[in-house]
Amino acid sequence: MRLFRSLPIAAALLLATAPAVWPEATTVPPQTAPASLPAITVSTVGTRPLTDRVLAAGLVAAVEEVQVAPLIEGQQIEVLLADIGDRVEAGQVLARLSTSTLELQKSQIAAQVAAAKAQVAQAEAGLVEAKARADEANRVNTRTATLRAQGTASQAAADQASAAATSADAGVLVAQQMLESARANQTLAEAQAANIDLQLSRTEVKAPVAGEITARNARTGAIASAASGPMFVLIRDGALEMRADIAERDLLRLAPGQKATLRLAGGGADLSATVRLVEPGIDPASRLGRARLTIDDPTQVRPGMFAEATITITTHDAVAIPVTAVGSANGETTVMKVTDGIVSRVEITTGIRDGGWVEVLSGLKGGETIVTKAGAFVRSGDRIQPVAAAAETN
């Protein structure tokens, strides 16, 4: 038992006195791990068609409203032949006024015309008679003057013949003036008759132009009067337009003939329209201008409807980049251009913005690569791992 207890102690002494022998350490060279570059979506600058548009809103109204008023007053409205919503032609009778008073006046003036004609006939006969007397008096005067020169007629006879000739010539002048007066009276009476005929024709209230009636103020039995307002209001040729309010900065970009698309507030299909007129003034209170757009199919709208308009200014091919690629720095419009995986900030000048694309007027050219998104998370000089945008694969 004592022998077994001493064995561990001896082994420990032996290990303590023996020289230490360790295996050689193996040196492992460090491995250089590849740098981890951020994956950034990039796009290639290219050319695509862009459309410049102006957005506006406004109300639908008539291109031209025509007010139909009575051309004669004081006559009763006997019958109405048109109502709101009717489409009428130019010259179509809309209402008839009473003609009884005018017919009576026409009879009276017809009698005046007949009397004036009779006076003219009498004056013409009187003129013929006066001329005949003057001719006879002048012949007697001539003969008497010859006899007086021969000494066979007295001076008194010669003076009497001369006075008679002078009086007869004056009678011719009076007869001519009476004839002119009679003719003037006849002309006046005929003019009055023509005026009555004109008033009778105006008892038929007619549409001056073709169009659609939008208001009727006339009532059967009422007395026609222009002071009470128009009898009818109609839209000339049924033509409607949108009166669009335009922002001040966009007004100078509009011109007649530009095409537009209208969307009604009540829904329905879009309508086509054309810019007819750009008003020159601007409202000093709202700072808005106005453009008038003729609607191609006015049957789909009604006056007073609200609509939104998209006016096409121009469409052309342009160097364009995604809107998400555009940023700003120090008041400048910039993009992050990628060259050989290195990012650099570039200042650009932009033009048309069409949907998700922006026209580049200067600063970039086709074929260059830019950061599509996350431009705010990279700086000039950064190295990235470019990833092509999915939209460019289409």
mmCIF file of C-alpha atoms in Angstrom:
data_model
loop_
_atom_site.group_PDB
_atom_site.id
_atom_site.type_symbol
_atom_site.label_atom_id
_atom_site.label_comp_id
_atom_site.label_asym_id
_atom_site.label_seq_id
_atom_site.Cartn_x
_atom_site.Cartn_y
_atom_site.Cartn_z
ATOM 1 C CA MET A 1 0.000 0.000 0.000
ATOM 2 C CA ARG A 2 2.826 2.410 0.715
ATOM 3 C CA LEU A 3 4.416 1.572 -2.628
ATOM 4 C CA PHE A 4 1.341 2.569 -4.627
ATOM 5 C CA ARG A 5 0.984 5.848 -2.785
ATOM 6 C CA SER A 6 4.525 6.953 -3.681
ATOM 7 C CA LEU A 7 4.228 6.390 -7.395
ATOM 8 C CA PRO A 8 2.355 9.611 -8.238
ATOM 9 C CA ILE A 9 4.826 11.634 -6.256
ATOM 10 C CA ALA A 10 7.769 10.147 -8.150
ATOM 11 C CA ALA A 11 6.150 10.787 -11.477
ATOM 12 C CA ALA A 12 5.593 14.378 -10.571
ATOM 13 C CA LEU A 13 9.264 14.818 -9.602
ATOM 14 C CA LEU A 14 10.402 13.237 -12.853
ATOM 15 C CA LEU A 15 8.268 15.628 -14.948
ATOM 16 C CA ALA A 16 9.531 18.584 -13.002
ATOM 17 C CA THR A 17 13.210 17.797 -13.574
ATOM 18 C CA ALA A 18 12.849 16.832 -17.328
ATOM 19 C CA PRO A 19 13.497 19.521 -19.972
ATOM 20 C CA ALA A 20 10.267 20.998 -21.538
ATOM 21 C CA VAL A 21 9.761 19.935 -25.157
ATOM 22 C CA TRP A 22 6.792 21.707 -27.105
ATOM 23 C CA PRO A 23 5.745 21.225 -30.702
ATOM 24 C CA GLU A 24 6.467 24.163 -33.079
ATOM 25 C CA ALA A 25 3.580 26.585 -33.542
ATOM 26 C CA THR A 26 2.076 26.732 -37.108
ATOM 27 C CA THR A 27 1.799 30.350 -38.435
ATOM 28 C CA VAL A 28 -1.334 30.941 -40.529
ATOM 29 C CA PRO A 29 -1.057 34.019 -42.827
ATOM 30 C CA PRO A 30 -4.046 36.360 -42.520
ATOM 31 C CA GLN A 31 -6.565 36.275 -45.424
ATOM 32 C CA THR A 32 -7.646 39.585 -47.024
ATOM 33 C CA ALA A 33 -11.489 39.552 -47.269
ATOM 34 C CA PRO A 34 -13.010 41.301 -50.353
ATOM 35 C CA ALA A 35 -14.481 44.756 -49.669
ATOM 36 C CA SER A 36 -18.373 44.796 -49.405
ATOM 37 C CA LEU A 37 -19.717 47.475 -51.845
ATOM 38 C CA PRO A 38 -23.288 48.791 -51.541
ATOM 39 C CA ALA A 39 -25.628 47.656 -54.314
ATOM 40 C CA ILE A 40 -27.207 50.775 -55.819
ATOM 41 C CA THR A 41 -29.880 50.862 -58.550
ATOM 42 C CA VAL A 42 -28.696 52.740 -61.627
ATOM 43 C CA SER A 43 -30.232 53.794 -64.950
ATOM 44 C CA THR A 44 -28.816 54.574 -68.351
ATOM 45 C CA VAL A 45 -29.619 58.008 -69.731
ATOM 46 C CA GLY A 46 -31.619 57.651 -72.924
ATOM 47 C CA THR A 47 -34.026 59.363 -75.302
ATOM 48 C CA ARG A 48 -37.758 58.948 -75.068
ATOM 49 C CA PRO A 49 -40.882 60.902 -76.200
ATOM 50 C CA LEU A 50 -42.058 63.416 -73.594
ATOM 51 C CA THR A 51 -45.232 65.480 -73.557
ATOM 52 C CA ASP A 52 -45.460 68.919 -72.014
ATOM 53 C CA ARG A 53 -48.880 69.478 -70.461
ATOM 54 C CA VAL A 54 -50.757 72.224 -68.648
ATOM 55 C CA LEU A 55 -53.455 71.317 -66.143
ATOM 56 C CA ALA A 56 -56.484 73.551 -65.685
ATOM 57 C CA ALA A 57 -60.038 73.516 -64.366
ATOM 58 C CA GLY A 58 -63.156 75.481 -65.140
ATOM 59 C CA LEU A 59 -66.814 75.492 -66.114
ATOM 60 C CA VAL A 60 -68.590 74.645 -69.346
ATOM 61 C CA ALA A 61 -70.375 77.574 -70.986
ATOM 62 C CA ALA A 62 -71.774 78.600 -74.360
ATOM 63 C CA VAL A 63 -69.356 79.877 -76.972
ATOM 64 C CA GLU A 64 -71.929 82.551 -77.828
ATOM 65 C CA GLU A 65 -75.298 83.209 -76.237
ATOM 66 C CA VAL A 66 -77.866 84.941 -78.429
ATOM 67 C CA GLN A 67 -80.699 86.860 -76.813
ATOM 68 C CA VAL A 68 -83.935 87.074 -78.787
ATOM 69 C CA ALA A 69 -85.891 90.220 -77.891
ATOM 70 C CA PRO A 70 -89.091 91.579 -79.486
ATOM 71 C CA LEU A 71 -88.390 94.057 -82.264
ATOM 72 C CA ILE A 72 -91.675 95.842 -81.610
ATOM 73 C CA GLU A 73 -93.189 96.693 -78.251
ATOM 74 C CA GLY A 74 -96.662 97.071 -76.873
ATOM 75 C CA GLN A 75 -98.108 94.032 -78.650
ATOM 76 C CA GLN A 76 -99.557 91.064 -76.830
ATOM 77 C CA ILE A 77 -97.918 87.645 -77.140
ATOM 78 C CA GLU A 78 -100.542 85.429 -78.782
ATOM 79 C CA VAL A 79 -98.715 82.111 -79.165
ATOM 80 C CA LEU A 80 -95.358 80.534 -78.277
ATOM 81 C CA LEU A 81 -93.927 78.018 -80.730
ATOM 82 C CA ALA A 82 -90.679 77.003 -78.981
ATOM 83 C CA ASP A 83 -89.537 75.995 -75.518
ATOM 84 C CA ILE A 84 -86.373 75.311 -73.527
ATOM 85 C CA GLY A 85 -84.280 72.539 -75.024
ATOM 86 C CA ASP A 86 -85.593 72.927 -78.567
ATOM 87 C CA ARG A 87 -83.085 73.101 -81.392
ATOM 88 C CA VAL A 88 -84.144 75.731 -83.895
ATOM 89 C CA GLU A 89 -82.980 76.866 -87.306
ATOM 90 C CA ALA A 90 -82.146 80.397 -88.383
ATOM 91 C CA GLY A 91 -85.376 82.220 -89.300
ATOM 92 C CA GLN A 92 -87.635 79.780 -87.483
ATOM 93 C CA VAL A 93 -90.656 81.435 -85.829
ATOM 94 C CA LEU A 94 -90.472 81.208 -82.034
ATOM 95 C CA ALA A 95 -93.511 83.308 -81.100
ATOM 96 C CA ARG A 96 -96.270 85.408 -82.648
ATOM 97 C CA LEU A 97 -97.536 88.761 -81.409
ATOM 98 C CA SER A 98 -100.980 90.330 -81.892
ATOM 99 C CA THR A 99 -101.462 92.144 -85.227
ATOM 100 C CA SER A 100 -104.901 93.726 -84.751
ATOM 101 C CA THR A 101 -103.661 97.216 -83.873
ATOM 102 C CA LEU A 102 -101.115 97.214 -86.669
ATOM 103 C CA GLU A 103 -103.676 96.025 -89.222
ATOM 104 C CA LEU A 104 -105.890 98.984 -88.335
ATOM 105 C CA GLN A 105 -102.973 101.382 -88.707
ATOM 106 C CA LYS A 106 -102.143 99.810 -92.049
ATOM 107 C CA SER A 107 -105.662 100.533 -93.329
ATOM 108 C CA GLN A 108 -105.407 104.159 -92.250
ATOM 109 C CA ILE A 109 -102.034 104.640 -93.878
ATOM 110 C CA ALA A 110 -103.221 102.928 -97.058
ATOM 111 C CA ALA A 111 -105.892 105.636 -97.309
ATOM 112 C CA GLN A 112 -103.255 108.299 -96.784
ATOM 113 C CA VAL A 113 -101.169 106.816 -99.574
ATOM 114 C CA ALA A 114 -104.158 106.906 -101.942
ATOM 115 C CA ALA A 115 -104.868 110.537 -101.038
ATOM 116 C CA ALA A 116 -101.241 111.469 -101.580
ATOM 117 C CA LYS A 117 -101.265 109.851 -105.002
ATOM 118 C CA ALA A 118 -104.378 111.830 -105.941
ATOM 119 C CA GLN A 119 -102.693 115.050 -104.835
ATOM 120 C CA VAL A 120 -99.707 114.192 -107.007
ATOM 121 C CA ALA A 121 -101.966 113.656 -110.007
ATOM 122 C CA GLN A 122 -103.680 116.983 -109.394
ATOM 123 C CA ALA A 123 -100.362 118.767 -109.034
ATOM 124 C CA GLU A 124 -99.096 117.226 -112.247
ATOM 125 C CA ALA A 125 -102.230 118.437 -114.089
ATOM 126 C CA GLY A 126 -101.846 121.888 -112.560
ATOM 127 C CA LEU A 127 -98.264 122.044 -113.741
ATOM 128 C CA VAL A 128 -99.269 121.157 -117.290
ATOM 129 C CA GLU A 129 -101.940 123.841 -117.234
ATOM 130 C CA ALA A 130 -99.522 126.440 -115.829
ATOM 131 C CA LYS A 131 -96.967 125.670 -118.500
ATOM 132 C CA ALA A 132 -99.601 126.035 -121.202
ATOM 133 C CA ARG A 133 -100.673 129.451 -119.844
ATOM 134 C CA ALA A 134 -97.045 130.518 -119.603
ATOM 135 C CA ASP A 135 -96.344 129.501 -123.186
ATOM 136 C CA GLU A 136 -99.365 131.435 -124.438
ATOM 137 C CA ALA A 137 -98.485 134.515 -122.391
ATOM 138 C CA ASN A 138 -94.906 134.453 -123.680
ATOM 139 C CA ARG A 139 -96.121 134.241 -127.307
ATOM 140 C CA VAL A 140 -98.468 137.193 -126.795
ATOM 141 C CA ASN A 141 -95.681 139.152 -125.175
ATOM 142 C CA THR A 142 -93.398 138.466 -128.098
ATOM 143 C CA ARG A 143 -96.012 139.545 -130.679
ATOM 144 C CA THR A 144 -96.878 142.688 -128.745
ATOM 145 C CA ALA A 145 -93.258 143.648 -128.426
ATOM 146 C CA THR A 146 -92.855 143.261 -132.239
ATOM 147 C CA LEU A 147 -95.918 145.385 -132.939
ATOM 148 C CA ARG A 148 -94.747 148.022 -130.498
ATOM 149 C CA ALA A 149 -91.436 148.187 -132.346
ATOM 150 C CA GLN A 150 -93.362 148.700 -135.613
ATOM 151 C CA GLY A 151 -95.485 151.376 -134.000
ATOM 152 C CA THR A 152 -98.771 149.509 -134.415
ATOM 153 C CA ALA A 153 -99.207 148.691 -130.669
ATOM 154 C CA SER A 154 -99.327 151.004 -127.724
ATOM 155 C CA GLN A 155 -96.823 150.968 -124.941
ATOM 156 C CA ALA A 156 -99.564 150.060 -122.493
ATOM 157 C CA ALA A 157 -100.420 146.925 -124.473
ATOM 158 C CA ALA A 158 -96.765 145.926 -124.538
ATOM 159 C CA ASP A 159 -96.407 146.419 -120.792
ATOM 160 C CA GLN A 160 -99.571 144.438 -120.110
ATOM 161 C CA ALA A 161 -98.367 141.517 -122.271
ATOM 162 C CA SER A 162 -94.986 141.491 -120.533
ATOM 163 C CA ALA A 163 -96.596 141.435 -117.082
ATOM 164 C CA ALA A 164 -98.895 138.588 -118.110
ATOM 165 C CA ALA A 165 -95.924 136.523 -119.338
ATOM 166 C CA THR A 166 -94.038 137.111 -116.106
ATOM 167 C CA SER A 167 -97.079 136.101 -114.040
ATOM 168 C CA ALA A 168 -97.562 132.952 -116.101
ATOM 169 C CA ASP A 169 -93.893 131.933 -115.609
ATOM 170 C CA ALA A 170 -94.322 132.428 -111.871
ATOM 171 C CA GLY A 171 -97.412 130.212 -111.972
ATOM 172 C CA VAL A 172 -95.300 127.448 -113.511
ATOM 173 C CA LEU A 173 -92.851 127.657 -110.607
ATOM 174 C CA VAL A 174 -95.698 127.486 -108.093
ATOM 175 C CA ALA A 175 -97.189 124.472 -109.862
ATOM 176 C CA GLN A 176 -93.793 122.710 -109.823
ATOM 177 C CA GLN A 177 -93.426 123.307 -106.087
ATOM 178 C CA MET A 178 -96.933 122.016 -105.449
ATOM 179 C CA LEU A 179 -96.087 118.883 -107.412
ATOM 180 C CA GLU A 180 -92.903 118.336 -105.403
ATOM 181 C CA SER A 181 -94.846 118.804 -102.169
ATOM 182 C CA ALA A 182 -97.482 116.295 -103.281
ATOM 183 C CA ARG A 183 -94.805 113.796 -104.228
ATOM 184 C CA ALA A 184 -93.108 114.281 -100.836
ATOM 185 C CA ASN A 185 -96.408 113.579 -99.095
ATOM 186 C CA GLN A 186 -96.818 110.458 -101.203
ATOM 187 C CA THR A 187 -93.286 109.295 -100.314
ATOM 188 C CA LEU A 188 -94.003 109.894 -96.625
ATOM 189 C CA ALA A 189 -97.245 107.956 -96.757
ATOM 190 C CA GLU A 190 -95.596 105.073 -98.600
ATOM 191 C CA ALA A 191 -92.771 105.036 -96.036
ATOM 192 C CA GLN A 192 -95.333 104.828 -93.248
ATOM 193 C CA ALA A 193 -97.014 101.971 -95.067
ATOM 194 C CA ALA A 194 -93.682 100.181 -95.423
ATOM 195 C CA ASN A 195 -93.025 100.730 -91.712
ATOM 196 C CA ILE A 196 -96.346 99.156 -90.830
ATOM 197 C CA ASP A 197 -95.527 96.185 -93.072
ATOM 198 C CA LEU A 198 -92.177 95.874 -91.314
ATOM 199 C CA GLN A 199 -93.831 95.945 -87.892
ATOM 200 C CA LEU A 200 -96.330 93.341 -89.024
ATOM 201 C CA SER A 201 -93.466 91.088 -90.141
ATOM 202 C CA ARG A 202 -91.814 91.607 -86.754
ATOM 203 C CA THR A 203 -94.854 90.285 -84.950
ATOM 204 C CA GLU A 204 -93.291 86.929 -85.818
ATOM 205 C CA VAL A 205 -90.385 86.594 -83.398
ATOM 206 C CA LYS A 206 -87.774 84.590 -85.303
ATOM 207 C CA ALA A 207 -84.520 82.933 -84.327
ATOM 208 C CA PRO A 208 -81.658 85.062 -85.693
ATOM 209 C CA VAL A 209 -79.310 82.052 -85.764
ATOM 210 C CA ALA A 210 -79.520 78.308 -85.469
ATOM 211 C CA GLY A 211 -79.002 76.908 -82.005
ATOM 212 C CA GLU A 212 -80.453 75.402 -78.854
ATOM 213 C CA ILE A 213 -82.839 77.320 -76.598
ATOM 214 C CA THR A 214 -81.591 77.491 -73.010
ATOM 215 C CA ALA A 215 -84.074 79.988 -71.536
ATOM 216 C CA ARG A 216 -87.609 81.217 -72.247
ATOM 217 C CA ASN A 217 -88.900 84.285 -70.449
ATOM 218 C CA ALA A 218 -91.918 84.922 -72.693
ATOM 219 C CA ARG A 219 -95.411 84.100 -71.455
ATOM 220 C CA THR A 220 -98.574 83.834 -73.507
ATOM 221 C CA GLY A 221 -100.760 86.907 -72.985
ATOM 222 C CA ALA A 222 -97.918 89.125 -71.761
ATOM 223 C CA ILE A 223 -97.072 92.408 -73.474
ATOM 224 C CA ALA A 224 -93.849 92.190 -75.451
ATOM 225 C CA SER A 225 -91.231 94.635 -74.226
ATOM 226 C CA ALA A 226 -87.464 94.775 -74.483
ATOM 227 C CA ALA A 227 -87.328 96.300 -71.000
ATOM 228 C CA SER A 228 -88.547 93.032 -69.469
ATOM 229 C CA GLY A 229 -85.568 91.097 -70.859
ATOM 230 C CA PRO A 230 -85.109 88.726 -73.781
ATOM 231 C CA MET A 231 -87.967 86.461 -74.752
ATOM 232 C CA PHE A 232 -85.593 83.585 -75.540
ATOM 233 C CA VAL A 233 -81.903 82.801 -74.994
ATOM 234 C CA LEU A 234 -80.208 80.299 -77.252
ATOM 235 C CA ILE A 235 -76.725 78.893 -77.769
ATOM 236 C CA ARG A 236 -75.485 79.703 -81.255
ATOM 237 C CA ASP A 237 -75.138 76.444 -83.230
ATOM 238 C CA GLY A 238 -75.216 74.580 -79.886
ATOM 239 C CA ALA A 239 -71.471 75.163 -79.528
ATOM 240 C CA LEU A 240 -70.085 74.821 -75.999
ATOM 241 C CA GLU A 241 -66.667 75.599 -74.571
ATOM 242 C CA MET A 242 -64.771 75.186 -71.343
ATOM 243 C CA ARG A 243 -63.573 78.385 -69.718
ATOM 244 C CA ALA A 244 -60.441 77.115 -68.039
ATOM 245 C CA ASP A 245 -58.595 78.995 -65.318
ATOM 246 C CA ILE A 246 -54.856 78.926 -66.070
ATOM 247 C CA ALA A 247 -51.981 79.527 -63.671
ATOM 248 C CA GLU A 248 -50.089 82.724 -64.410
ATOM 249 C CA ARG A 249 -46.832 80.901 -65.176
ATOM 250 C CA ASP A 250 -48.540 78.677 -67.768
ATOM 251 C CA LEU A 251 -50.627 81.264 -69.595
ATOM 252 C CA LEU A 252 -47.899 82.345 -72.038
ATOM 253 C CA ARG A 253 -47.335 78.706 -73.063
ATOM 254 C CA LEU A 254 -50.837 78.351 -74.471
ATOM 255 C CA ALA A 255 -51.823 79.116 -78.053
ATOM 256 C CA PRO A 256 -54.954 78.611 -80.174
ATOM 257 C CA GLY A 257 -55.120 75.222 -81.857
ATOM 258 C CA GLN A 258 -53.556 73.186 -79.043
ATOM 259 C CA LYS A 259 -55.381 69.960 -78.236
ATOM 260 C CA ALA A 260 -56.797 69.125 -74.824
ATOM 261 C CA THR A 261 -58.538 66.317 -72.982
ATOM 262 C CA LEU A 262 -61.436 67.080 -70.648
ATOM 263 C CA ARG A 263 -62.573 65.046 -67.677
ATOM 264 C CA LEU A 264 -65.969 65.873 -66.201
ATOM 265 C CA ALA A 265 -66.501 65.961 -62.476
ATOM 266 C CA GLY A 266 -69.510 63.681 -62.853
ATOM 267 C CA GLY A 267 -67.451 60.973 -64.540
ATOM 268 C CA GLY A 268 -67.889 59.508 -67.980
ATOM 269 C CA ALA A 269 -65.543 59.197 -70.908
ATOM 270 C CA ASP A 270 -62.898 61.827 -71.557
ATOM 271 C CA LEU A 271 -63.753 64.445 -74.152
ATOM 272 C CA SER A 272 -61.524 66.085 -76.728
ATOM 273 C CA ALA A 273 -61.287 69.854 -77.065
ATOM 274 C CA THR A 274 -59.227 72.530 -78.782
ATOM 275 C CA VAL A 275 -57.886 75.813 -77.440
ATOM 276 C CA ARG A 276 -59.922 78.502 -79.231
ATOM 277 C CA LEU A 277 -58.830 81.641 -77.432
ATOM 278 C CA VAL A 278 -56.333 82.676 -74.770
ATOM 279 C CA GLU A 279 -57.581 85.796 -73.032
ATOM 280 C CA PRO A 280 -54.856 88.451 -72.756
ATOM 281 C CA GLY A 281 -55.678 89.638 -69.233
ATOM 282 C CA ILE A 282 -55.046 88.158 -65.790
ATOM 283 C CA ASP A 283 -57.347 88.514 -62.796
ATOM 284 C CA PRO A 284 -55.442 90.734 -60.341
ATOM 285 C CA ALA A 285 -57.172 89.097 -57.362
ATOM 286 C CA SER A 286 -56.700 85.407 -58.174
ATOM 287 C CA ARG A 287 -53.637 85.824 -60.440
ATOM 288 C CA LEU A 288 -55.242 83.432 -62.891
ATOM 289 C CA GLY A 289 -55.658 83.761 -66.624
ATOM 290 C CA ARG A 290 -58.323 82.177 -68.763
ATOM 291 C CA ALA A 291 -58.364 80.055 -71.881
ATOM 292 C CA ARG A 292 -61.429 79.041 -73.870
ATOM 293 C CA LEU A 293 -61.526 75.461 -75.134
ATOM 294 C CA THR A 294 -64.048 74.479 -77.795
ATOM 295 C CA ILE A 295 -65.537 71.055 -77.041
ATOM 296 C CA ASP A 296 -65.593 68.780 -80.085
ATOM 297 C CA ASP A 297 -68.748 66.900 -79.011
ATOM 298 C CA PRO A 298 -70.953 69.361 -77.109
ATOM 299 C CA THR A 299 -73.788 66.831 -76.830
ATOM 300 C CA GLN A 300 -71.919 65.141 -73.960
ATOM 301 C CA VAL A 301 -71.870 68.219 -71.722
ATOM 302 C CA ARG A 302 -74.205 70.889 -70.405
ATOM 303 C CA PRO A 303 -73.570 74.526 -69.513
ATOM 304 C CA GLY A 304 -72.426 74.924 -65.920
ATOM 305 C CA MET A 305 -70.643 71.563 -65.657
ATOM 306 C CA PHE A 306 -67.237 71.502 -63.950
ATOM 307 C CA ALA A 307 -64.367 69.911 -65.849
ATOM 308 C CA GLU A 308 -60.632 69.409 -65.600
ATOM 309 C CA ALA A 309 -58.501 69.910 -68.682
ATOM 310 C CA THR A 310 -55.129 68.540 -69.696
ATOM 311 C CA ILE A 311 -53.778 70.741 -72.479
ATOM 312 C CA THR A 312 -50.987 69.336 -74.630
ATOM 313 C CA ILE A 313 -48.339 71.962 -75.302
ATOM 314 C CA THR A 314 -45.825 69.872 -77.250
ATOM 315 C CA THR A 315 -44.573 66.311 -77.694
ATOM 316 C CA HIS A 316 -40.999 65.562 -78.754
ATOM 317 C CA ASP A 317 -38.106 63.141 -78.202
ATOM 318 C CA ALA A 318 -35.796 64.286 -75.431
ATOM 319 C CA VAL A 319 -32.950 63.079 -73.207
ATOM 320 C CA ALA A 320 -34.806 61.924 -70.094
ATOM 321 C CA ILE A 321 -34.079 60.446 -66.676
ATOM 322 C CA PRO A 322 -36.324 59.107 -63.906
ATOM 323 C CA VAL A 323 -37.711 61.672 -61.479
ATOM 324 C CA THR A 324 -36.287 59.668 -58.581
ATOM 325 C CA ALA A 325 -32.764 60.345 -59.834
ATOM 326 C CA VAL A 326 -33.071 64.113 -59.483
ATOM 327 C CA GLY A 327 -31.974 65.826 -56.294
ATOM 328 C CA SER A 328 -30.972 69.265 -55.128
ATOM 329 C CA ALA A 329 -27.924 70.640 -53.383
ATOM 330 C CA ASN A 330 -27.153 74.266 -52.590
ATOM 331 C CA GLY A 331 -30.017 75.436 -54.762
ATOM 332 C CA GLU A 332 -28.820 73.397 -57.754
ATOM 333 C CA THR A 333 -30.555 70.527 -59.516
ATOM 334 C CA THR A 334 -28.205 67.550 -59.510
ATOM 335 C CA VAL A 335 -27.920 63.841 -60.219
ATOM 336 C CA MET A 336 -25.366 61.253 -59.131
ATOM 337 C CA LYS A 337 -23.467 60.007 -62.186
ATOM 338 C CA VAL A 338 -21.689 56.658 -62.061
ATOM 339 C CA THR A 339 -18.395 56.180 -63.915
ATOM 340 C CA ASP A 340 -16.532 52.858 -63.517
ATOM 341 C CA GLY A 341 -18.403 52.223 -60.273
ATOM 342 C CA ILE A 342 -17.484 55.613 -58.773
ATOM 343 C CA VAL A 343 -20.173 58.170 -57.988
ATOM 344 C CA SER A 344 -19.880 61.876 -58.783
ATOM 345 C CA ARG A 345 -22.415 64.682 -58.362
ATOM 346 C CA VAL A 346 -23.356 66.494 -61.600
ATOM 347 C CA GLU A 347 -25.432 69.646 -61.996
ATOM 348 C CA ILE A 348 -28.135 69.474 -64.675
ATOM 349 C CA THR A 349 -30.783 71.712 -66.245
ATOM 350 C CA THR A 350 -34.243 70.169 -66.486
ATOM 351 C CA GLY A 351 -37.147 70.789 -68.819
ATOM 352 C CA ILE A 352 -40.407 68.915 -69.321
ATOM 353 C CA ARG A 353 -41.655 66.674 -66.541
ATOM 354 C CA ASP A 354 -43.884 63.929 -67.906
ATOM 355 C CA GLY A 355 -45.107 61.384 -65.401
ATOM 356 C CA GLY A 356 -42.084 59.703 -63.833
ATOM 357 C CA TRP A 357 -39.578 61.211 -66.285
ATOM 358 C CA VAL A 358 -37.756 64.523 -66.513
ATOM 359 C CA GLU A 359 -36.167 66.085 -69.585
ATOM 360 C CA VAL A 360 -32.467 66.938 -69.262
ATOM 361 C CA LEU A 361 -31.493 70.032 -71.206
ATOM 362 C CA SER A 362 -27.837 70.099 -70.160
ATOM 363 C CA GLY A 363 -25.420 68.277 -67.882
ATOM 364 C CA LEU A 364 -25.962 64.738 -69.166
ATOM 365 C CA LYS A 365 -25.949 62.946 -72.479
ATOM 366 C CA GLY A 366 -27.325 59.691 -73.732
ATOM 367 C CA GLY A 367 -25.569 56.496 -72.642
ATOM 368 C CA GLU A 368 -24.284 57.798 -69.296
ATOM 369 C CA THR A 369 -25.187 56.002 -66.073
ATOM 370 C CA ILE A 370 -26.832 57.642 -63.085
ATOM 371 C CA VAL A 371 -28.076 56.552 -59.679
ATOM 372 C CA THR A 372 -31.783 55.883 -59.992
ATOM 373 C CA LYS A 373 -32.623 55.812 -56.307
ATOM 374 C CA ALA A 374 -30.892 56.324 -52.981
ATOM 375 C CA GLY A 375 -28.893 59.217 -54.384
ATOM 376 C CA ALA A 376 -29.064 60.898 -51.005
ATOM 377 C CA PHE A 377 -27.198 57.975 -49.397
ATOM 378 C CA VAL A 378 -24.086 58.185 -51.558
ATOM 379 C CA ARG A 379 -21.498 60.905 -51.931
ATOM 380 C CA SER A 380 -19.122 61.982 -54.629
ATOM 381 C CA GLY A 381 -16.185 59.591 -54.702
ATOM 382 C CA ASP A 382 -18.074 56.625 -53.268
ATOM 383 C CA ARG A 383 -17.590 53.289 -54.971
ATOM 384 C CA ILE A 384 -20.759 51.260 -55.494
ATOM 385 C CA GLN A 385 -21.962 48.063 -57.040
ATOM 386 C CA PRO A 386 -24.306 49.187 -59.876
ATOM 387 C CA VAL A 387 -27.549 47.276 -60.292
ATOM 388 C CA ALA A 388 -29.553 47.973 -63.433
ATOM 389 C CA ALA A 389 -33.045 49.319 -62.837
ATOM 390 C CA ALA A 390 -35.819 46.839 -63.585
ATOM 391 C CA ALA A 391 -37.645 49.335 -65.767
ATOM 392 C CA GLU A 392 -34.740 49.423 -68.219
ATOM 393 C CA THR A 393 -35.087 45.725 -68.953
ATOM 394 C CA ASN A 394 -38.489 46.311 -70.535
#
